[in-house]
Amino acid sequence: MSDSDIEMVVAIIRPDKLGDVKKSLAEAGAPSLTVTNVSGRGSQPAKKGQWRGEEYTVDLHQKVKIECVVADIPADDVVDAIADAAHTGEKGDGKVFVLPVSDALQIRTGTVGVDAV
Amino acid sequence: MSDSDIEMVVAIIRPDKLGDVKKSLAEAGAPSLTVTNVSGRGSQPAKKGQWRGEEYTVDLHQKVKIECVVADIPADDVVDAIADAAHTGEKGDGKVFVLPVSDALQIRTGTVGVDAV
Amino acid sequence: MSDSDIEMVVAIIRPDKLGDVKKSLAEAGAPSLTVTNVSGRGSQPAKKGQWRGEEYTVDLHQKVKIECVVADIPADDVVDAIADAAHTGEKGDGKVFVLPVSDALQIRTGTVGVDAV
Ligand SMILES: Nc1ncnc2c1ncn2[C@@H]1O[C@H](COP(=O)(O)OP(=O)(O)OP(=O)(O)O)[C@@H](O)[C@H]1O
Ligand SMILES: Nc1ncnc2c1ncn2[C@@H]1O[C@H](COP(=O)(O)OP(=O)(O)OP(=O)(O)O)[C@@H](O)[C@H]1O
Ligand SMILES: Nc1ncnc2c1ncn2[C@@H]1O[C@H](COP(=O)(O)OP(=O)(O)OP(=O)(O)O)[C@@H](O)[C@H]1O
Ligand SMILES: [Mg+2]
Ligand SMILES: [Mg+2]
Ligand SMILES: [Mg+2]
């Protein structure tokens, strides 16, 4: 689906799915990942609520962002491993995006390119 | 400006402009976004200050990073919607970058490509 | 190594190397950067430990993510500046990835393209 040898798979998932996703990635042969706490909203309109008589709007939900850079394994397999583990079927399950990467370096060894990933 | 059908618009803005930017994006038809608390510096040299007789340097400022992946709407329109809402005219207003995206998946439905964004 | 005029250098490093990396980047003529607190794991299997008689697993380590978008300076020089400053020779030193960027905007001035970076 891309002509890049190295790709970054970026997924935004429910925080309580992180453990399952890490396990699924390790089983797919792609154990390396970077995790960031984020918040966000998808296509749903903001939810309105009441608290002590005041109306408030919840429009950003806590999510976890996972970034996995892959080279040996097809990015599609990594996308599927994440989606399988993160799926509940309810709105808010998240998204996965694939971005091209033009180069990589492993700092300890100085290795560059596909072998550095 | 890009030959990619899907693009990620990444903006680093002042934290107190997040509300205006969310509203501007929703009005532009691009309500979905992911928000991260970050810090950073632009092209200004570090600011020096004094605190209880000690000199200190402020060189990283709190900012908010917004990521919006778009497909149906031109990325340029999204960039403009963010910039209009985030602009004050003072140094430190921030930057917007556009990155190509080669694929997308909506986890709940399994939809891929442009329709998943 | 890339045919893009603008590139985003993404580095995941040890938190205690941030100061050295910032200095190294400024010396290389690329002072602008965005910093995010992240956690992650590389290719090592999870470490097992004991705490008050309970076994636990440490599999995500605190790291710092640095993003530097560059245009005038070769991305390779920026990658080297980061790697030189972040290197210890021990496992866990981190990775650097380079991603293509199709456009940039400086919010204060409205400048776009290479000059906006
Ligand atoms: N186009 C997008 N750009 C950036 N981030 C997105 C985008 N779409 C979703 N996200 C991120 O993913 C999180 C989860 O999105 P969500 O699963 O609600 O998407 P959705 O399109 O509304 O799908 P669903 O109908 O299944 O809820 C959001 O909170 C946001 O952080
Ligand atoms: N080239 C860059 N790479 C990565 N992040 C950047 C870059 N330039 C700016 N940023 C991020 O954007 C934030 C705001 O930048 P800022 O608006 O100060 O840019 P600037 O070029 O100094 O413009 P100004 O002169 O208007 O201040 C920074 O704190 C940093 O997080
Ligand atoms: N392929 C990858 N995708 C995403 N993030 C990665 C990847 N590899 C490493 N990282 C990030 O970089 C951090 C440091 O990785 P690390 O230096 O341990 O890599 P490594 O390949 O195990 O190398 P070493 O053998 O030197 O430890 C990880 O905690 C993770 O956040
Ligand atoms: Mg949703
Ligand atoms: Mg500035
Ligand atoms: Mg390691």
CSV table of N, CA, C and O in Angstrom, one decimal, chain C residues 10-110:
chain,number,residue,atom,x,y,z
C,10,VAL,N,12.4,12.8,14.0
C,10,VAL,CA,11.8,12.4,15.3
C,10,VAL,C,12.8,11.5,16.0
C,10,VAL,O,13.2,10.5,15.5
C,11,ALA,N,13.1,11.9,17.2
C,11,ALA,CA,14.1,11.1,18.0
C,11,ALA,C,13.5,10.7,19.4
C,11,ALA,O,12.8,11.5,20.0
C,12,ILE,N,13.7,9.4,19.8
C,12,ILE,CA,13.3,9.0,21.1
C,12,ILE,C,14.6,8.8,21.9
C,12,ILE,O,15.4,7.9,21.5
C,13,ILE,N,14.8,9.5,23.0
C,13,ILE,CA,16.0,9.5,23.7
C,13,ILE,C,15.8,9.3,25.2
C,13,ILE,O,14.7,9.3,25.7
C,14,ARG,N,16.9,9.1,25.9
C,14,ARG,CA,16.9,9.0,27.4
C,14,ARG,C,16.5,10.4,27.9
C,14,ARG,O,17.1,11.4,27.5
C,15,PRO,N,15.6,10.5,28.9
C,15,PRO,CA,15.2,11.8,29.4
C,15,PRO,C,16.4,12.6,29.9
C,15,PRO,O,16.5,13.8,29.7
C,16,ASP,N,17.5,12.0,30.5
C,16,ASP,CA,18.6,12.8,31.0
C,16,ASP,C,19.6,13.2,30.0
C,16,ASP,O,20.6,13.9,30.3
C,17,LYS,N,19.3,12.9,28.7
C,17,LYS,CA,20.1,13.4,27.6
C,17,LYS,C,19.5,14.6,26.9
C,17,LYS,O,20.0,15.2,25.9
C,18,LEU,N,18.3,15.1,27.4
C,18,LEU,CA,17.6,16.2,26.7
C,18,LEU,C,18.4,17.5,26.7
C,18,LEU,O,18.5,18.1,25.6
C,19,GLY,N,19.1,17.8,27.8
C,19,GLY,CA,19.9,19.0,27.8
C,19,GLY,C,21.0,19.0,26.8
C,19,GLY,O,21.2,20.0,26.1
C,20,ASP,N,21.7,17.9,26.8
C,20,ASP,CA,22.9,17.8,25.8
C,20,ASP,C,22.4,17.8,24.4
C,20,ASP,O,23.0,18.4,23.5
C,21,VAL,N,21.2,17.2,24.1
C,21,VAL,CA,20.7,17.2,22.7
C,21,VAL,C,20.3,18.6,22.3
C,21,VAL,O,20.5,19.0,21.2
C,22,LYS,N,19.6,19.3,23.2
C,22,LYS,CA,19.2,20.7,22.9
C,22,LYS,C,20.4,21.5,22.5
C,22,LYS,O,20.4,22.3,21.5
C,23,LYS,N,21.5,21.4,23.3
C,23,LYS,CA,22.7,22.2,23.0
C,23,LYS,C,23.3,21.8,21.7
C,23,LYS,O,23.7,22.6,20.9
C,24,SER,N,23.4,20.5,21.4
C,24,SER,CA,23.9,20.0,20.2
C,24,SER,C,23.1,20.4,19.0
C,24,SER,O,23.7,20.8,17.9
C,25,LEU,N,21.8,20.5,19.1
C,25,LEU,CA,21.0,20.9,18.0
C,25,LEU,C,21.2,22.4,17.7
C,25,LEU,O,21.3,22.9,16.6
C,26,ALA,N,21.3,23.2,18.8
C,26,ALA,CA,21.5,24.7,18.6
C,26,ALA,C,22.8,24.9,17.9
C,26,ALA,O,23.0,25.7,17.0
C,27,GLU,N,23.9,24.1,18.3
C,27,GLU,CA,25.2,24.3,17.7
C,27,GLU,C,25.2,23.9,16.2
C,27,GLU,O,25.9,24.4,15.4
C,28,ALA,N,24.3,22.9,15.9
C,28,ALA,CA,24.2,22.5,14.5
C,28,ALA,C,23.3,23.4,13.7
C,28,ALA,O,23.1,23.2,12.5
C,29,GLY,N,22.8,24.5,14.3
C,29,GLY,CA,22.0,25.5,13.6
C,29,GLY,C,20.5,25.1,13.5
C,29,GLY,O,19.8,25.7,12.6
C,30,ALA,N,20.1,24.2,14.3
C,30,ALA,CA,18.7,23.7,14.3
C,30,ALA,C,18.1,23.8,15.7
C,30,ALA,O,17.8,22.8,16.3
C,31,PRO,N,17.9,25.0,16.2
C,31,PRO,CA,17.5,25.2,17.6
C,31,PRO,C,16.0,24.8,17.9
C,31,PRO,O,15.7,24.5,19.0
C,32,SER,N,15.2,24.9,16.8
C,32,SER,CA,13.7,24.7,17.1
C,32,SER,C,13.4,23.3,17.3
C,32,SER,O,13.8,22.4,16.5
C,33,LEU,N,12.6,23.0,18.3
C,33,LEU,CA,12.2,21.6,18.5
C,33,LEU,C,10.9,21.6,19.4
C,33,LEU,O,10.6,22.5,20.1
C,34,THR,N,10.2,20.4,19.3
C,34,THR,CA,9.1,20.1,20.2
C,34,THR,C,9.4,18.9,21.0
C,34,THR,O,9.9,17.9,20.4
C,35,VAL,N,9.1,18.9,22.3
C,35,VAL,CA,9.4,17.8,23.2
C,35,VAL,C,8.2,17.2,23.8
C,35,VAL,O,7.3,17.9,24.3
C,36,THR,N,8.1,15.9,23.8
C,36,THR,CA,7.0,15.2,24.4
C,36,THR,C,7.5,14.1,25.4
C,36,THR,O,8.4,13.4,25.0
C,37,ASN,N,6.9,14.0,26.6
C,37,ASN,CA,7.2,12.9,27.4
C,37,ASN,C,6.4,11.6,26.9
C,37,ASN,O,5.2,11.6,26.8
C,38,VAL,N,7.2,10.6,26.7
C,38,VAL,CA,6.6,9.3,26.2
C,38,VAL,C,7.2,8.1,27.0
C,38,VAL,O,8.0,8.3,27.9
C,39,SER,N,6.7,6.9,26.8
C,39,SER,CA,7.3,5.7,27.3
C,39,SER,C,7.4,4.8,26.1
C,39,SER,O,6.7,4.9,25.1
C,40,GLY,N,8.2,3.8,26.3
C,40,GLY,CA,8.4,2.9,25.1
C,40,GLY,C,9.2,1.7,25.5
C,40,GLY,O,9.8,1.5,26.6
C,41,ARG,N,9.3,0.8,24.5
C,41,ARG,CA,10.2,-0.3,24.6
C,41,ARG,C,10.8,-0.6,23.2
C,41,ARG,O,10.2,-0.3,22.2
C,42,GLY,N,12.0,-1.1,23.2
C,42,GLY,CA,12.7,-1.4,22.0
C,42,GLY,C,12.7,-2.9,21.8
C,42,GLY,O,11.6,-3.6,22.1
C,43,SER,N,13.8,-3.5,21.4
C,43,SER,CA,13.8,-5.0,21.1
C,43,SER,C,14.0,-5.9,22.3
C,43,SER,O,14.0,-7.1,22.2
C,44,GLN,N,14.3,-5.3,23.5
C,44,GLN,CA,14.6,-6.2,24.6
C,44,GLN,C,13.3,-6.7,25.2
C,44,GLN,O,12.3,-6.0,25.2
C,45,PRO,N,13.3,-8.0,25.7
C,45,PRO,CA,12.2,-8.5,26.4
C,45,PRO,C,11.9,-7.8,27.7
C,45,PRO,O,12.9,-7.2,28.2
C,46,ALA,N,10.7,-7.9,28.2
C,46,ALA,CA,10.4,-7.2,29.4
C,46,ALA,C,11.3,-7.7,30.6
C,46,ALA,O,11.7,-8.8,30.6
C,47,LYS,N,11.6,-6.7,31.5
C,47,LYS,CA,12.4,-7.0,32.7
C,47,LYS,C,11.5,-7.4,33.8
C,47,LYS,O,10.5,-6.8,34.1
C,48,LYS,N,11.8,-8.5,34.5
C,48,LYS,CA,10.9,-8.9,35.7
C,48,LYS,C,11.6,-8.5,37.0
C,48,LYS,O,12.8,-8.5,37.1
C,49,GLY,N,10.8,-8.0,37.9
C,49,GLY,CA,11.4,-7.7,39.2
C,49,GLY,C,10.5,-8.1,40.4
C,49,GLY,O,9.5,-8.8,40.1
C,50,GLN,N,10.9,-7.9,41.6
C,50,GLN,CA,10.1,-8.2,42.8
C,50,GLN,C,9.9,-6.9,43.6
C,50,GLN,O,10.7,-6.1,43.7
C,51,TRP,N,8.7,-6.7,44.1
C,51,TRP,CA,8.4,-5.6,45.0
C,51,TRP,C,7.5,-6.1,46.1
C,51,TRP,O,6.3,-6.5,45.8
C,52,ARG,N,7.9,-6.0,47.4
C,52,ARG,CA,7.1,-6.5,48.5
C,52,ARG,C,6.5,-7.9,48.2
C,52,ARG,O,5.4,-8.1,48.5
C,53,GLY,N,7.4,-8.8,47.7
C,53,GLY,CA,7.0,-10.1,47.5
C,53,GLY,C,6.2,-10.4,46.2
C,53,GLY,O,5.9,-11.5,45.9
C,54,GLU,N,5.8,-9.3,45.5
C,54,GLU,CA,5.0,-9.5,44.3
C,54,GLU,C,5.9,-9.4,43.1
C,54,GLU,O,6.8,-8.5,43.1
C,55,GLU,N,5.7,-10.2,42.1
C,55,GLU,CA,6.5,-10.1,40.9
C,55,GLU,C,5.8,-9.1,40.0
C,55,GLU,O,4.6,-9.0,39.9
C,56,TYR,N,6.7,-8.2,39.4
C,56,TYR,CA,6.1,-7.3,38.4
C,56,TYR,C,7.0,-7.2,37.2
C,56,TYR,O,8.1,-7.7,37.2
C,57,THR,N,6.4,-6.7,36.1
C,57,THR,CA,7.2,-6.6,34.9
C,57,THR,C,7.3,-5.1,34.4
C,57,THR,O,6.3,-4.4,34.4
C,58,VAL,N,8.5,-4.7,34.2
C,58,VAL,CA,8.8,-3.4,33.6
C,58,VAL,C,9.0,-3.5,32.2
C,58,VAL,O,9.9,-4.1,31.7
C,59,ASP,N,8.0,-3.1,31.4
C,59,ASP,CA,8.2,-3.2,30.0
C,59,ASP,C,8.1,-1.9,29.2
C,59,ASP,O,8.4,-1.9,28.0
C,60,LEU,N,7.7,-0.8,29.9
C,60,LEU,CA,7.8,0.5,29.2
C,60,LEU,C,8.7,1.4,30.0
C,60,LEU,O,8.5,1.6,31.2
C,61,HIS,N,9.7,2.0,29.4
C,61,HIS,CA,10.6,2.9,30.0
C,61,HIS,C,10.3,4.3,29.6
C,61,HIS,O,9.9,4.6,28.5
C,62,GLN,N,10.5,5.2,30.6
C,62,GLN,CA,10.3,6.6,30.3
C,62,GLN,C,11.3,7.1,29.3
C,62,GLN,O,12.5,6.9,29.5
C,63,LYS,N,10.9,7.8,28.3
C,63,LYS,CA,11.7,8.4,27.3
C,63,LYS,C,11.2,9.8,26.9
C,63,LYS,O,10.2,10.2,27.4
C,64,VAL,N,12.0,10.5,26.2
C,64,VAL,CA,11.6,11.8,25.7
C,64,VAL,C,11.6,11.8,24.2
C,64,VAL,O,12.6,11.3,23.6
C,65,LYS,N,10.5,12.3,23.6
C,65,LYS,CA,10.5,12.4,22.1
C,65,LYS,C,10.8,13.8,21.7
C,65,LYS,O,10.2,14.7,22.2
C,66,ILE,N,11.7,13.9,20.7
C,66,ILE,CA,12.0,15.2,20.2
C,66,ILE,C,11.6,15.3,18.7
C,66,ILE,O,11.9,14.3,18.0
C,67,GLU,N,10.9,16.3,18.3
C,67,GLU,CA,10.6,16.5,16.9
C,67,GLU,C,11.2,17.8,16.4
C,67,GLU,O,11.0,18.9,17.0
C,68,CYS,N,12.0,17.7,15.3
C,68,CYS,CA,12.7,18.9,14.7
C,68,CYS,C,12.3,18.9,13.3
C,68,CYS,O,12.8,18.0,12.5
C,69,VAL,N,11.6,19.9,12.8
C,69,VAL,CA,11.4,20.1,11.4
C,69,VAL,C,12.5,20.9,10.8
C,69,VAL,O,12.8,22.0,11.3
C,70,VAL,N,13.1,20.5,9.7
C,70,VAL,CA,14.2,21.2,9.1
C,70,VAL,C,14.1,21.3,7.6
C,70,VAL,O,13.5,20.5,7.0
C,71,ALA,N,14.6,22.4,7.1
C,71,ALA,CA,14.6,22.6,5.6
C,71,ALA,C,15.9,23.1,5.1
C,71,ALA,O,16.4,22.5,4.1
C,72,ASP,N,16.5,24.0,5.7
C,72,ASP,CA,17.8,24.6,5.2
C,72,ASP,C,19.0,23.6,5.4
C,72,ASP,O,19.9,23.6,4.7
C,73,ILE,N,18.9,22.9,6.6
C,73,ILE,CA,20.0,22.1,7.0
C,73,ILE,C,19.7,20.6,6.6
C,73,ILE,O,18.5,20.2,6.7
C,74,PRO,N,20.6,19.8,6.1
C,74,PRO,CA,20.3,18.5,5.7
C,74,PRO,C,19.8,17.7,7.0
C,74,PRO,O,20.4,17.8,8.1
C,75,ALA,N,18.8,16.9,6.8
C,75,ALA,CA,18.3,16.1,7.9
C,75,ALA,C,19.3,15.2,8.6
C,75,ALA,O,19.4,15.0,9.8
C,76,ASP,N,20.2,14.7,7.7
C,76,ASP,CA,21.3,13.9,8.2
C,76,ASP,C,22.2,14.6,9.3
C,76,ASP,O,22.7,13.9,10.2
C,77,ASP,N,22.4,15.9,9.1
C,77,ASP,CA,23.3,16.6,10.0
C,77,ASP,C,22.5,16.7,11.4
C,77,ASP,O,23.2,16.6,12.4
C,78,VAL,N,21.2,16.9,11.3
C,78,VAL,CA,20.4,17.0,12.5
C,78,VAL,C,20.4,15.6,13.2
C,78,VAL,O,20.5,15.5,14.4
C,79,VAL,N,20.2,14.6,12.4
C,79,VAL,CA,20.2,13.2,13.0
C,79,VAL,C,21.5,13.0,13.7
C,79,VAL,O,21.6,12.5,14.9
C,80,ASP,N,22.7,13.3,13.1
C,80,ASP,CA,24.0,13.1,13.7
C,80,ASP,C,24.1,14.0,15.0
C,80,ASP,O,24.7,13.5,16.0
C,81,ALA,N,23.7,15.2,14.9
C,81,ALA,CA,23.8,16.1,16.1
C,81,ALA,C,23.0,15.4,17.3
C,81,ALA,O,23.5,15.5,18.4
C,82,ILE,N,21.9,14.9,17.0
C,82,ILE,CA,21.1,14.2,18.1
C,82,ILE,C,21.8,13.0,18.6
C,82,ILE,O,22.0,12.8,19.8
C,83,ALA,N,22.2,12.1,17.6
C,83,ALA,CA,22.8,10.8,18.0
C,83,ALA,C,24.1,11.0,18.8
C,83,ALA,O,24.4,10.3,19.8
C,84,ASP,N,24.9,12.0,18.4
C,84,ASP,CA,26.2,12.2,19.1
C,84,ASP,C,25.9,12.6,20.6
C,84,ASP,O,26.6,12.1,21.5
C,85,ALA,N,24.9,13.4,20.8
C,85,ALA,CA,24.7,13.9,22.1
C,85,ALA,C,23.9,12.9,23.0
C,85,ALA,O,24.0,12.9,24.2
C,86,ALA,N,23.2,12.0,22.3
C,86,ALA,CA,22.3,11.1,23.1
C,86,ALA,C,23.0,9.7,23.3
C,86,ALA,O,22.5,8.9,24.1
C,87,HIS,N,24.1,9.5,22.7
C,87,HIS,CA,24.8,8.2,22.8
C,87,HIS,C,25.5,7.9,24.1
C,87,HIS,O,26.2,8.8,24.7
C,88,THR,N,25.2,6.7,24.7
C,88,THR,CA,26.0,6.3,25.9
C,88,THR,C,26.7,5.0,25.6
C,88,THR,O,27.6,4.6,26.2
C,89,GLY,N,26.2,4.2,24.6
C,89,GLY,CA,26.7,2.9,24.3
C,89,GLY,C,26.0,1.7,25.0
C,89,GLY,O,26.2,0.6,24.7
C,90,GLU,N,25.1,2.1,25.9
C,90,GLU,CA,24.3,1.1,26.6
C,90,GLU,C,22.9,0.9,25.9
C,90,GLU,O,22.4,1.8,25.3
C,91,LYS,N,22.4,-0.3,26.1
C,91,LYS,CA,21.1,-0.6,25.5
C,91,LYS,C,20.0,0.4,26.0
C,91,LYS,O,20.1,0.8,27.1
C,92,GLY,N,19.2,0.9,25.1
C,92,GLY,CA,18.1,1.8,25.4
C,92,GLY,C,18.5,3.3,25.0
C,92,GLY,O,17.7,4.2,25.4
C,93,ASP,N,19.5,3.5,24.3
C,93,ASP,CA,19.9,4.8,23.8
C,93,ASP,C,18.9,5.5,22.9
C,93,ASP,O,18.8,6.7,22.9
C,94,GLY,N,18.1,4.7,22.2
C,94,GLY,CA,17.0,5.3,21.4
C,94,GLY,C,17.2,5.2,19.9
C,94,GLY,O,18.1,4.6,19.4
C,95,LYS,N,16.3,5.8,19.2
C,95,LYS,CA,16.2,5.7,17.8
C,95,LYS,C,15.9,7.1,17.2
C,95,LYS,O,15.4,8.0,17.9
C,96,VAL,N,16.3,7.3,15.9
C,96,VAL,CA,15.9,8.5,15.2
C,96,VAL,C,15.3,8.1,13.9
C,96,VAL,O,15.8,7.3,13.2
C,97,PHE,N,14.2,8.8,13.6
C,97,PHE,CA,13.4,8.5,12.3
C,97,PHE,C,13.3,9.8,11.6
C,97,PHE,O,13.1,10.9,12.2
C,98,VAL,N,13.3,9.7,10.2
C,98,VAL,CA,13.1,10.9,9.4
C,98,VAL,C,11.9,10.7,8.6
C,98,VAL,O,11.7,9.7,7.9
C,99,LEU,N,10.9,11.7,8.6
C,99,LEU,CA,9.7,11.6,7.9
C,99,LEU,C,9.6,12.8,6.9
C,99,LEU,O,10.0,13.9,7.3
C,100,PRO,N,9.0,12.6,5.7
C,100,PRO,CA,8.8,13.7,4.8
C,100,PRO,C,7.7,14.6,5.2
C,100,PRO,O,6.7,14.1,5.8
C,101,VAL,N,7.9,15.9,4.9
C,101,VAL,CA,6.9,16.9,5.3
C,101,VAL,C,6.5,17.6,4.0
C,101,VAL,O,7.4,18.0,3.2
C,102,SER,N,5.2,17.7,3.7
C,102,SER,CA,4.9,18.3,2.4
C,102,SER,C,4.6,19.8,2.4
C,102,SER,O,4.7,20.5,1.4
C,103,ASP,N,4.4,20.4,3.6
C,103,ASP,CA,4.2,21.8,3.7
C,103,ASP,C,4.4,22.3,5.2
C,103,ASP,O,4.3,21.5,6.1
C,104,ALA,N,4.6,23.6,5.3
C,104,ALA,CA,4.8,24.2,6.6
C,104,ALA,C,4.3,25.6,6.6
C,104,ALA,O,4.3,26.3,5.5
C,105,LEU,N,3.8,26.1,7.8
C,105,LEU,CA,3.3,27.5,7.9
C,105,LEU,C,3.7,28.0,9.3
C,105,LEU,O,3.6,27.3,10.3
C,106,GLN,N,4.2,29.3,9.3
C,106,GLN,CA,4.5,30.0,10.5
C,106,GLN,C,3.3,30.8,10.8
C,106,GLN,O,2.9,31.7,10.0
C,107,ILE,N,2.6,30.5,12.0
C,107,ILE,CA,1.3,31.1,12.2
C,107,ILE,C,1.4,32.7,12.3
C,107,ILE,O,0.6,33.4,11.8
C,108,ARG,N,2.4,33.2,13.1
C,108,ARG,CA,2.5,34.6,13.3
C,108,ARG,C,2.6,35.4,12.0
C,108,ARG,O,1.9,36.4,11.9
C,109,THR,N,3.4,35.0,11.0
C,109,THR,CA,3.7,35.7,9.8
C,109,THR,C,2.9,35.3,8.6
C,109,THR,O,2.8,36.0,7.6
C,110,GLY,N,2.3,34.1,8.6
C,110,GLY,CA,1.7,33.5,7.5
C,110,GLY,C,2.6,33.0,6.4
C,110,GLY,O,2.2,32.5,5.4
